[in-house]
């Protein structure tokens, strides 16, 4: 991640933190202006401290880019002069192709002006993070670094595996649990003696709305078992108040 003339110490620190969050390699600072090192370190937190310590300082953009095989410029501002801009999901996976992938630099502009057209021309590709409205297309520098890093992490397959799917209840499991529930609701007098099936349809509707897991059927039957157990100890009619 190459930050060109970053002006705000907090942004440099927050960018270092974002890089650590997303597992991005080296931070390169071109002519940085660090007026408040304590703010930079605080924004980096302990997580980003290593990225800051190992950051390379360059005197010019050309010097900073010299070692890289692929150079991508990032910009909020697009225009005919500024070439074709790719969204992160289309462009970033291509940076990871090859074993190992060729060294790539992503260039970020200054907070106020961003990258000039001339600076963008030094880059072989342009990346723009889509936003809801063109008039609010400009992201905070470190947030732009975070989003690019996040998309690279996903493209590299760094997304954690989703939780294992729930075991869906079969028709038989479900029928057994709901029949049991209906019977228990009759026993405690929740369903009217006349036509309990019809009333129970309203309860069943709740379960029809989602898919029941097998374990949840066991849970319903467990609740019914406990209801019966308590009922036996103090029956609703004839028992102690
Ligand atoms: N006012 C500047 C924005 C500077 S924000 C401009 O209009 O260009 C600082 C840097 O964050 C930008 O130079 C760019 O590298 C990055 N950035 C901000 N918003 C972005 C976006 N929507 N897509 C890609 N990069 C963005």
PDB file of C-alpha atoms and ligand atoms in Angstrom:
ATOM      1  CA  UNK A   1       0.000   0.000   0.000  1.00  0.00           C
ATOM      2  CA  UNK A   2       1.631   3.209  -1.164  1.00  0.00           C
ATOM      3  CA  UNK A   3       0.324   6.386   0.454  1.00  0.00           C
ATOM      4  CA  UNK A   4       1.287   9.443  -1.524  1.00  0.00           C
ATOM      5  CA  UNK A   5       1.936  12.548   0.593  1.00  0.00           C
ATOM      6  CA  UNK A   6      -0.501  11.656   3.369  1.00  0.00           C
ATOM      7  CA  UNK A   7      -1.219  14.780   5.412  1.00  0.00           C
ATOM      8  CA  UNK A   8      -2.956  13.506   8.494  1.00  0.00           C
ATOM      9  CA  UNK A   9      -1.039  11.506  11.055  1.00  0.00           C
ATOM     10  CA  UNK A  10      -4.223   9.705  12.176  1.00  0.00           C
ATOM     11  CA  UNK A  11      -4.865   8.482   8.647  1.00  0.00           C
ATOM     12  CA  UNK A  12      -1.404   6.973   8.350  1.00  0.00           C
ATOM     13  CA  UNK A  13      -1.898   5.163  11.658  1.00  0.00           C
ATOM     14  CA  UNK A  14      -5.396   3.993  10.778  1.00  0.00           C
ATOM     15  CA  UNK A  15      -4.165   2.759   7.386  1.00  0.00           C
ATOM     16  CA  UNK A  16      -1.428   0.741   9.138  1.00  0.00           C
ATOM     17  CA  UNK A  17      -4.054  -0.769  11.416  1.00  0.00           C
ATOM     18  CA  UNK A  18      -6.321  -1.614   8.467  1.00  0.00           C
ATOM     19  CA  UNK A  19      -3.380  -3.316   6.755  1.00  0.00           C
ATOM     20  CA  UNK A  20      -2.742  -5.467   9.812  1.00  0.00           C
ATOM     21  CA  UNK A  21      -6.463  -6.261  10.069  1.00  0.00           C
ATOM     22  CA  UNK A  22      -6.525  -7.517   6.499  1.00  0.00           C
ATOM     23  CA  UNK A  23      -3.076  -9.120   6.372  1.00  0.00           C
ATOM     24  CA  UNK A  24      -1.600  -6.723   3.823  1.00  0.00           C
ATOM     25  CA  UNK A  25       2.166  -6.590   3.373  1.00  0.00           C
ATOM     26  CA  UNK A  26       4.216  -3.461   3.273  1.00  0.00           C
ATOM     27  CA  UNK A  27       3.328   0.151   3.903  1.00  0.00           C
ATOM     28  CA  UNK A  28       5.183   2.667   1.728  1.00  0.00           C
ATOM     29  CA  UNK A  29       4.942   6.354   2.528  1.00  0.00           C
ATOM     30  CA  UNK A  30       5.887   8.879  -0.142  1.00  0.00           C
ATOM     31  CA  UNK A  31       6.860  12.252   1.332  1.00  0.00           C
ATOM     32  CA  UNK A  32       4.679  11.790   4.391  1.00  0.00           C
ATOM     33  CA  UNK A  33       3.937  14.711   6.670  1.00  0.00           C
ATOM     34  CA  UNK A  34       3.833  13.354  10.182  1.00  0.00           C
ATOM     35  CA  UNK A  35       3.126  16.371  12.341  1.00  0.00           C
ATOM     36  CA  UNK A  36       1.678  14.377  15.235  1.00  0.00           C
ATOM     37  CA  UNK A  37       3.483  11.060  15.654  1.00  0.00           C
ATOM     38  CA  UNK A  38       1.576  10.327  18.875  1.00  0.00           C
ATOM     39  CA  UNK A  39      -1.748  10.521  16.994  1.00  0.00           C
ATOM     40  CA  UNK A  40      -0.368   8.269  14.274  1.00  0.00           C
ATOM     41  CA  UNK A  41       0.722   5.645  16.795  1.00  0.00           C
ATOM     42  CA  UNK A  42      -2.549   5.817  18.700  1.00  0.00           C
ATOM     43  CA  UNK A  43      -4.559   5.326  15.500  1.00  0.00           C
ATOM     44  CA  UNK A  44      -2.364   2.401  14.475  1.00  0.00           C
ATOM     45  CA  UNK A  45      -2.987   0.656  17.828  1.00  0.00           C
ATOM     46  CA  UNK A  46      -0.778  -2.264  18.775  1.00  0.00           C
ATOM     47  CA  UNK A  47      -2.061  -4.180  15.779  1.00  0.00           C
ATOM     48  CA  UNK A  48      -0.711  -1.724  13.229  1.00  0.00           C
ATOM     49  CA  UNK A  49       2.470  -0.786  15.115  1.00  0.00           C
ATOM     50  CA  UNK A  50       4.567  -3.322  13.191  1.00  0.00           C
ATOM     51  CA  UNK A  51       3.404  -1.987   9.810  1.00  0.00           C
ATOM     52  CA  UNK A  52       4.378   1.537  10.911  1.00  0.00           C
ATOM     53  CA  UNK A  53       7.761   0.450  12.231  1.00  0.00           C
ATOM     54  CA  UNK A  54       8.582  -1.376   9.017  1.00  0.00           C
ATOM     55  CA  UNK A  55       7.125   1.291   6.714  1.00  0.00           C
ATOM     56  CA  UNK A  56       9.384   2.359   3.867  1.00  0.00           C
ATOM     57  CA  UNK A  57       9.752   6.077   3.287  1.00  0.00           C
ATOM     58  CA  UNK A  58      10.260   7.201  -0.311  1.00  0.00           C
ATOM     59  CA  UNK A  59      11.219  10.595  -1.698  1.00  0.00           C
ATOM     60  CA  UNK A  60       9.096  10.278  -4.843  1.00  0.00           C
ATOM     61  CA  UNK A  61       6.281   8.186  -6.262  1.00  0.00           C
ATOM     62  CA  UNK A  62       8.503   6.850  -9.023  1.00  0.00           C
ATOM     63  CA  UNK A  63      11.100   5.736  -6.508  1.00  0.00           C
ATOM     64  CA  UNK A  64       8.382   4.061  -4.415  1.00  0.00           C
ATOM     65  CA  UNK A  65       6.944   2.175  -7.386  1.00  0.00           C
ATOM     66  CA  UNK A  66      10.251   1.025  -8.867  1.00  0.00           C
ATOM     67  CA  UNK A  67      10.235  -2.528  -7.371  1.00  0.00           C
ATOM     68  CA  UNK A  68       6.644  -3.423  -8.313  1.00  0.00           C
ATOM     69  CA  UNK A  69       5.481  -5.371 -11.353  1.00  0.00           C
ATOM     70  CA  UNK A  70       1.870  -4.219 -11.133  1.00  0.00           C
ATOM     71  CA  UNK A  71       0.773  -0.728 -10.099  1.00  0.00           C
ATOM     72  CA  UNK A  72      -2.858   0.126  -9.386  1.00  0.00           C
ATOM     73  CA  UNK A  73      -3.977   3.682  -8.671  1.00  0.00           C
ATOM     74  CA  UNK A  74      -7.043   4.246  -6.526  1.00  0.00           C
ATOM     75  CA  UNK A  75      -9.309   7.213  -7.034  1.00  0.00           C
ATOM     76  CA  UNK A  76     -12.746   8.487  -6.151  1.00  0.00           C
ATOM     77  CA  UNK A  77     -12.694  10.813  -9.145  1.00  0.00           C
ATOM     78  CA  UNK A  78     -13.258   9.338 -12.542  1.00  0.00           C
ATOM     79  CA  UNK A  79     -13.352  11.103 -15.865  1.00  0.00           C
ATOM     80  CA  UNK A  80     -12.495  10.737 -19.523  1.00  0.00           C
ATOM     81  CA  UNK A  81      -8.910  11.872 -18.860  1.00  0.00           C
ATOM     82  CA  UNK A  82      -8.446   9.398 -16.037  1.00  0.00           C
ATOM     83  CA  UNK A  83      -8.923   6.129 -17.905  1.00  0.00           C
ATOM     84  CA  UNK A  84     -11.199   3.226 -17.194  1.00  0.00           C
ATOM     85  CA  UNK A  85     -11.826   2.544 -13.530  1.00  0.00           C
ATOM     86  CA  UNK A  86     -12.413  -0.983 -12.246  1.00  0.00           C
ATOM     87  CA  UNK A  87     -14.402  -1.880  -9.149  1.00  0.00           C
ATOM     88  CA  UNK A  88     -12.402  -3.832  -6.516  1.00  0.00           C
ATOM     89  CA  UNK A  89     -14.111  -7.177  -7.132  1.00  0.00           C
ATOM     90  CA  UNK A  90     -13.281  -7.158 -10.825  1.00  0.00           C
ATOM     91  CA  UNK A  91      -9.700  -6.044 -10.487  1.00  0.00           C
ATOM     92  CA  UNK A  92      -8.244  -7.333  -7.220  1.00  0.00           C
ATOM     93  CA  UNK A  93      -8.507 -11.109  -7.833  1.00  0.00           C
ATOM     94  CA  UNK A  94      -6.233 -10.676 -10.886  1.00  0.00           C
ATOM     95  CA  UNK A  95      -3.493  -9.317  -8.605  1.00  0.00           C
ATOM     96  CA  UNK A  96      -3.385 -12.651  -6.822  1.00  0.00           C
ATOM     97  CA  UNK A  97      -2.896 -14.766  -9.941  1.00  0.00           C
ATOM     98  CA  UNK A  98       0.439 -16.556 -10.289  1.00  0.00           C
ATOM     99  CA  UNK A  99       2.496 -18.563  -7.864  1.00  0.00           C
ATOM    100  CA  UNK A 100       3.776 -16.433  -6.321  1.00  0.00           C
ATOM    101  CA  UNK A 101       1.807 -13.465  -7.676  1.00  0.00           C
ATOM    102  CA  UNK A 102       3.994 -10.648  -9.024  1.00  0.00           C
ATOM    103  CA  UNK A 103       4.616  -7.863  -6.479  1.00  0.00           C
ATOM    104  CA  UNK A 104       1.804  -5.320  -6.716  1.00  0.00           C
ATOM    105  CA  UNK A 105       1.485  -1.775  -5.411  1.00  0.00           C
ATOM    106  CA  UNK A 106      -1.795  -0.028  -4.676  1.00  0.00           C
ATOM    107  CA  UNK A 107      -1.411   3.733  -4.677  1.00  0.00           C
ATOM    108  CA  UNK A 108      -3.543   6.080  -2.569  1.00  0.00           C
ATOM    109  CA  UNK A 109      -3.606   9.851  -3.007  1.00  0.00           C
ATOM    110  CA  UNK A 110      -3.483  12.748  -0.547  1.00  0.00           C
ATOM    111  CA  UNK A 111      -6.533  13.464   1.556  1.00  0.00           C
ATOM    112  CA  UNK A 112      -7.350  16.748  -0.098  1.00  0.00           C
ATOM    113  CA  UNK A 113      -6.554  16.290  -3.775  1.00  0.00           C
ATOM    114  CA  UNK A 114      -6.273  12.567  -4.288  1.00  0.00           C
ATOM    115  CA  UNK A 115      -4.106  11.379  -7.194  1.00  0.00           C
ATOM    116  CA  UNK A 116      -3.576  13.805 -10.059  1.00  0.00           C
ATOM    117  CA  UNK A 117      -4.200  12.683 -13.625  1.00  0.00           C
ATOM    118  CA  UNK A 118      -0.428  12.593 -14.157  1.00  0.00           C
ATOM    119  CA  UNK A 119       0.089  10.391 -11.097  1.00  0.00           C
ATOM    120  CA  UNK A 120      -2.691   8.072 -12.236  1.00  0.00           C
ATOM    121  CA  UNK A 121      -0.970   7.727 -15.599  1.00  0.00           C
ATOM    122  CA  UNK A 122       2.006   6.163 -13.838  1.00  0.00           C
ATOM    123  CA  UNK A 123      -0.339   3.343 -12.812  1.00  0.00           C
ATOM    124  CA  UNK A 124      -1.297   0.508 -15.131  1.00  0.00           C
ATOM    125  CA  UNK A 125      -4.838   0.163 -13.777  1.00  0.00           C
ATOM    126  CA  UNK A 126      -7.291   2.368 -11.921  1.00  0.00           C
ATOM    127  CA  UNK A 127      -9.557   1.177  -9.132  1.00  0.00           C
ATOM    128  CA  UNK A 128     -12.639   2.987  -7.817  1.00  0.00           C
ATOM    129  CA  UNK A 129     -14.665   1.806  -4.840  1.00  0.00           C
ATOM    130  CA  UNK A 130     -18.325   2.212  -5.726  1.00  0.00           C
ATOM    131  CA  UNK A 131     -20.414   4.484  -3.512  1.00  0.00           C
ATOM    132  CA  UNK A 132     -24.126   5.248  -3.333  1.00  0.00           C
ATOM    133  CA  UNK A 133     -23.977   8.771  -4.722  1.00  0.00           C
ATOM    134  CA  UNK A 134     -21.416  10.384  -7.043  1.00  0.00           C
ATOM    135  CA  UNK A 135     -21.372  13.470  -4.838  1.00  0.00           C
ATOM    136  CA  UNK A 136     -20.214  11.407  -1.853  1.00  0.00           C
ATOM    137  CA  UNK A 137     -17.692   9.221  -3.624  1.00  0.00           C
ATOM    138  CA  UNK A 138     -14.672  10.339  -1.622  1.00  0.00           C
ATOM    139  CA  UNK A 139     -13.801   7.961   1.224  1.00  0.00           C
ATOM    140  CA  UNK A 140     -11.476   8.613   4.086  1.00  0.00           C
ATOM    141  CA  UNK A 141      -7.985   7.491   3.078  1.00  0.00           C
ATOM    142  CA  UNK A 142      -7.669   4.762   5.708  1.00  0.00           C
ATOM    143  CA  UNK A 143     -11.177   3.496   5.006  1.00  0.00           C
ATOM    144  CA  UNK A 144     -10.289   3.162   1.345  1.00  0.00           C
ATOM    145  CA  UNK A 145      -7.234   1.118   2.408  1.00  0.00           C
ATOM    146  CA  UNK A 146      -9.481  -1.021   4.611  1.00  0.00           C
ATOM    147  CA  UNK A 147     -11.955  -1.776   1.841  1.00  0.00           C
ATOM    148  CA  UNK A 148      -9.245  -2.650  -0.654  1.00  0.00           C
ATOM    149  CA  UNK A 149      -7.640  -4.866   1.990  1.00  0.00           C
ATOM    150  CA  UNK A 150     -10.929  -6.556   2.795  1.00  0.00           C
ATOM    151  CA  UNK A 151     -11.612  -7.296  -0.840  1.00  0.00           C
ATOM    152  CA  UNK A 152      -8.087  -8.710  -1.245  1.00  0.00           C
ATOM    153  CA  UNK A 153      -8.627 -10.888   1.813  1.00  0.00           C
ATOM    154  CA  UNK A 154     -11.849 -12.277   0.350  1.00  0.00           C
ATOM    155  CA  UNK A 155     -10.269 -12.731  -3.068  1.00  0.00           C
ATOM    156  CA  UNK A 156      -7.439 -14.688  -1.418  1.00  0.00           C
ATOM    157  CA  UNK A 157      -9.995 -17.022   0.151  1.00  0.00           C
ATOM    158  CA  UNK A 158      -9.362 -15.663   3.621  1.00  0.00           C
ATOM    159  CA  UNK A 159     -13.038 -15.641   4.451  1.00  0.00           C
ATOM    160  CA  UNK A 160     -13.734 -17.938   7.372  1.00  0.00           C
ATOM    161  CA  UNK A 161     -15.804 -21.017   6.577  1.00  0.00           C
ATOM    162  CA  UNK A 162     -19.521 -20.503   7.153  1.00  0.00           C
ATOM    163  CA  UNK A 163     -20.987 -22.328  10.147  1.00  0.00           C
ATOM    164  CA  UNK A 164     -22.060 -25.887   9.325  1.00  0.00           C
ATOM    165  CA  UNK A 165     -25.588 -26.064   7.942  1.00  0.00           C
ATOM    166  CA  UNK A 166     -28.286 -27.047  10.415  1.00  0.00           C
ATOM    167  CA  UNK A 167     -29.667 -30.554  10.099  1.00  0.00           C
ATOM    168  CA  UNK A 168     -33.197 -29.993   8.826  1.00  0.00           C
ATOM    169  CA  UNK A 169     -35.984 -31.930  10.470  1.00  0.00           C
ATOM    170  CA  UNK A 170     -37.623 -34.548   8.286  1.00  0.00           C
ATOM    171  CA  UNK A 171     -41.349 -34.617   7.768  1.00  0.00           C
ATOM    172  CA  UNK A 172     -41.558 -37.436  10.327  1.00  0.00           C
ATOM    173  CA  UNK A 173     -39.485 -35.566  12.993  1.00  0.00           C
ATOM    174  CA  UNK A 174     -41.581 -32.487  12.540  1.00  0.00           C
ATOM    175  CA  UNK A 175     -44.887 -34.325  12.658  1.00  0.00           C
ATOM    176  CA  UNK A 176     -43.886 -36.166  15.830  1.00  0.00           C
ATOM    177  CA  UNK A 177     -42.868 -32.922  17.583  1.00  0.00           C
ATOM    178  CA  UNK A 178     -45.920 -30.923  16.513  1.00  0.00           C
ATOM    179  CA  UNK A 179     -48.332 -33.763  17.398  1.00  0.00           C
ATOM    180  CA  UNK A 180     -46.694 -33.918  20.806  1.00  0.00           C
ATOM    181  CA  UNK A 181     -47.009 -30.164  21.225  1.00  0.00           C
ATOM    182  CA  UNK A 182     -50.663 -30.223  20.245  1.00  0.00           C
ATOM    183  CA  UNK A 183     -51.354 -32.976  22.780  1.00  0.00           C
ATOM    184  CA  UNK A 184     -49.505 -31.120  25.546  1.00  0.00           C
ATOM    185  CA  UNK A 185     -51.386 -27.892  24.782  1.00  0.00           C
ATOM    186  CA  UNK A 186     -54.639 -29.836  25.011  1.00  0.00           C
ATOM    187  CA  UNK A 187     -53.565 -31.338  28.332  1.00  0.00           C
ATOM    188  CA  UNK A 188     -52.811 -27.970  29.890  1.00  0.00           C
ATOM    189  CA  UNK A 189     -56.110 -26.598  28.584  1.00  0.00           C
ATOM    190  CA  UNK A 190     -54.603 -24.132  26.157  1.00  0.00           C
ATOM    191  CA  UNK A 191     -56.511 -25.609  23.211  1.00  0.00           C
ATOM    192  CA  UNK A 192     -60.302 -25.856  23.449  1.00  0.00           C
ATOM    193  CA  UNK A 193     -61.708 -29.350  23.839  1.00  0.00           C
ATOM    194  CA  UNK A 194     -63.979 -28.767  20.863  1.00  0.00           C
ATOM    195  CA  UNK A 195     -61.988 -28.824  17.665  1.00  0.00           C
ATOM    196  CA  UNK A 196     -58.423 -28.442  19.068  1.00  0.00           C
ATOM    197  CA  UNK A 197     -56.946 -29.227  15.624  1.00  0.00           C
ATOM    198  CA  UNK A 198     -58.365 -26.095  14.134  1.00  0.00           C
ATOM    199  CA  UNK A 199     -56.904 -23.908  16.898  1.00  0.00           C
ATOM    200  CA  UNK A 200     -53.595 -25.657  16.725  1.00  0.00           C
ATOM    201  CA  UNK A 201     -53.246 -24.570  13.098  1.00  0.00           C
ATOM    202  CA  UNK A 202     -52.455 -21.077  14.411  1.00  0.00           C
ATOM    203  CA  UNK A 203     -49.601 -22.454  16.498  1.00  0.00           C
ATOM    204  CA  UNK A 204     -48.392 -24.642  13.646  1.00  0.00           C
ATOM    205  CA  UNK A 205     -48.210 -21.577  11.410  1.00  0.00           C
ATOM    206  CA  UNK A 206     -45.350 -20.255  13.560  1.00  0.00           C
ATOM    207  CA  UNK A 207     -43.308 -23.354  12.825  1.00  0.00           C
ATOM    208  CA  UNK A 208     -44.295 -23.362   9.135  1.00  0.00           C
ATOM    209  CA  UNK A 209     -42.756 -19.941   8.674  1.00  0.00           C
ATOM    210  CA  UNK A 210     -39.179 -21.161   9.055  1.00  0.00           C
ATOM    211  CA  UNK A 211     -37.442 -24.475   8.702  1.00  0.00           C
ATOM    212  CA  UNK A 212     -37.203 -26.509  11.897  1.00  0.00           C
ATOM    213  CA  UNK A 213     -33.926 -28.215  12.721  1.00  0.00           C
ATOM    214  CA  UNK A 214     -33.889 -31.758  13.991  1.00  0.00           C
ATOM    215  CA  UNK A 215     -32.532 -30.599  17.338  1.00  0.00           C
ATOM    216  CA  UNK A 216     -35.375 -28.097  17.639  1.00  0.00           C
ATOM    217  CA  UNK A 217     -37.923 -30.902  17.296  1.00  0.00           C
ATOM    218  CA  UNK A 218     -36.195 -32.630  20.210  1.00  0.00           C
ATOM    219  CA  UNK A 219     -36.390 -29.353  22.115  1.00  0.00           C
ATOM    220  CA  UNK A 220     -40.159 -29.047  21.567  1.00  0.00           C
ATOM    221  CA  UNK A 221     -40.629 -32.609  22.769  1.00  0.00           C
ATOM    222  CA  UNK A 222     -38.431 -31.876  25.791  1.00  0.00           C
ATOM    223  CA  UNK A 223     -40.649 -28.913  26.709  1.00  0.00           C
ATOM    224  CA  UNK A 224     -43.756 -31.117  26.368  1.00  0.00           C
ATOM    225  CA  UNK A 225     -42.167 -33.759  28.591  1.00  0.00           C
ATOM    226  CA  UNK A 226     -41.447 -31.191  31.285  1.00  0.00           C
ATOM    227  CA  UNK A 227     -44.972 -29.764  31.024  1.00  0.00           C
ATOM    228  CA  UNK A 228     -46.425 -33.237  31.603  1.00  0.00           C
ATOM    229  CA  UNK A 229     -44.083 -33.850  34.502  1.00  0.00           C
ATOM    230  CA  UNK A 230     -45.187 -30.650  36.238  1.00  0.00           C
ATOM    231  CA  UNK A 231     -48.809 -31.387  35.381  1.00  0.00           C
ATOM    232  CA  UNK A 232     -48.603 -34.752  37.085  1.00  0.00           C
ATOM    233  CA  UNK A 233     -47.248 -33.096  40.242  1.00  0.00           C
ATOM    234  CA  UNK A 234     -49.999 -30.445  40.327  1.00  0.00           C
ATOM    235  CA  UNK A 235     -52.872 -31.216  37.956  1.00  0.00           C
ATOM    236  CA  UNK A 236     -54.843 -28.113  36.883  1.00  0.00           C
ATOM    237  CA  UNK A 237     -58.158 -29.491  38.180  1.00  0.00           C
ATOM    238  CA  UNK A 238     -58.289 -31.134  41.557  1.00  0.00           C
ATOM    239  CA  UNK A 239     -54.735 -30.229  42.540  1.00  0.00           C
ATOM    240  CA  UNK A 240     -53.608 -27.737  45.183  1.00  0.00           C
ATOM    241  CA  UNK A 241     -54.067 -24.081  44.149  1.00  0.00           C
TER     242      UNK A 241
HETATM  243  N1  LIG B   1     -10.796  14.549  -2.728  1.00  0.00           N
HETATM  244  C1  LIG B   1     -10.044  13.453  -3.245  1.00  0.00           C
HETATM  245  C2  LIG B   1     -10.246  12.249  -2.364  1.00  0.00           C
HETATM  246  C3  LIG B   1      -9.104  11.965  -1.557  1.00  0.00           C
HETATM  247  S1  LIG B   1      -9.403  10.694  -0.458  1.00  0.00           S
HETATM  248  C4  LIG B   1     -10.499  13.096  -4.622  1.00  0.00           C
HETATM  249  O1  LIG B   1     -11.530  13.571  -5.018  1.00  0.00           O
HETATM  250  O2  LIG B   1      -9.827  12.301  -5.285  1.00  0.00           O
HETATM  251  C5  LIG B   1      -7.804  10.022  -0.325  1.00  0.00           C
HETATM  252  C6  LIG B   1      -7.550   8.793  -1.149  1.00  0.00           C
HETATM  253  O3  LIG B   1      -8.406   7.731  -0.748  1.00  0.00           O
HETATM  254  C7  LIG B   1      -7.809   8.934  -2.644  1.00  0.00           C
HETATM  255  O4  LIG B   1      -6.750   9.577  -3.299  1.00  0.00           O
HETATM  256  C8  LIG B   1      -7.911   7.469  -3.042  1.00  0.00           C
HETATM  257  O5  LIG B   1      -6.627   6.912  -3.091  1.00  0.00           O
HETATM  258  C9  LIG B   1      -8.658   6.903  -1.862  1.00  0.00           C
HETATM  259  N2  LIG B   1     -10.110   6.891  -2.114  1.00  0.00           N
HETATM  260  C10 LIG B   1     -11.051   7.661  -1.532  1.00  0.00           C
HETATM  261  N3  LIG B   1     -12.272   7.361  -2.016  1.00  0.00           N
HETATM  262  C11 LIG B   1     -12.089   6.376  -2.922  1.00  0.00           C
HETATM  263  C12 LIG B   1     -12.971   5.636  -3.770  1.00  0.00           C
HETATM  264  N4  LIG B   1     -14.280   5.847  -3.781  1.00  0.00           N
HETATM  265  N5  LIG B   1     -12.439   4.687  -4.559  1.00  0.00           N
HETATM  266  C13 LIG B   1     -11.090   4.466  -4.566  1.00  0.00           C
HETATM  267  N6  LIG B   1     -10.225   5.134  -3.801  1.00  0.00           N
HETATM  268  C14 LIG B   1     -10.715   6.075  -2.992  1.00  0.00           C
END
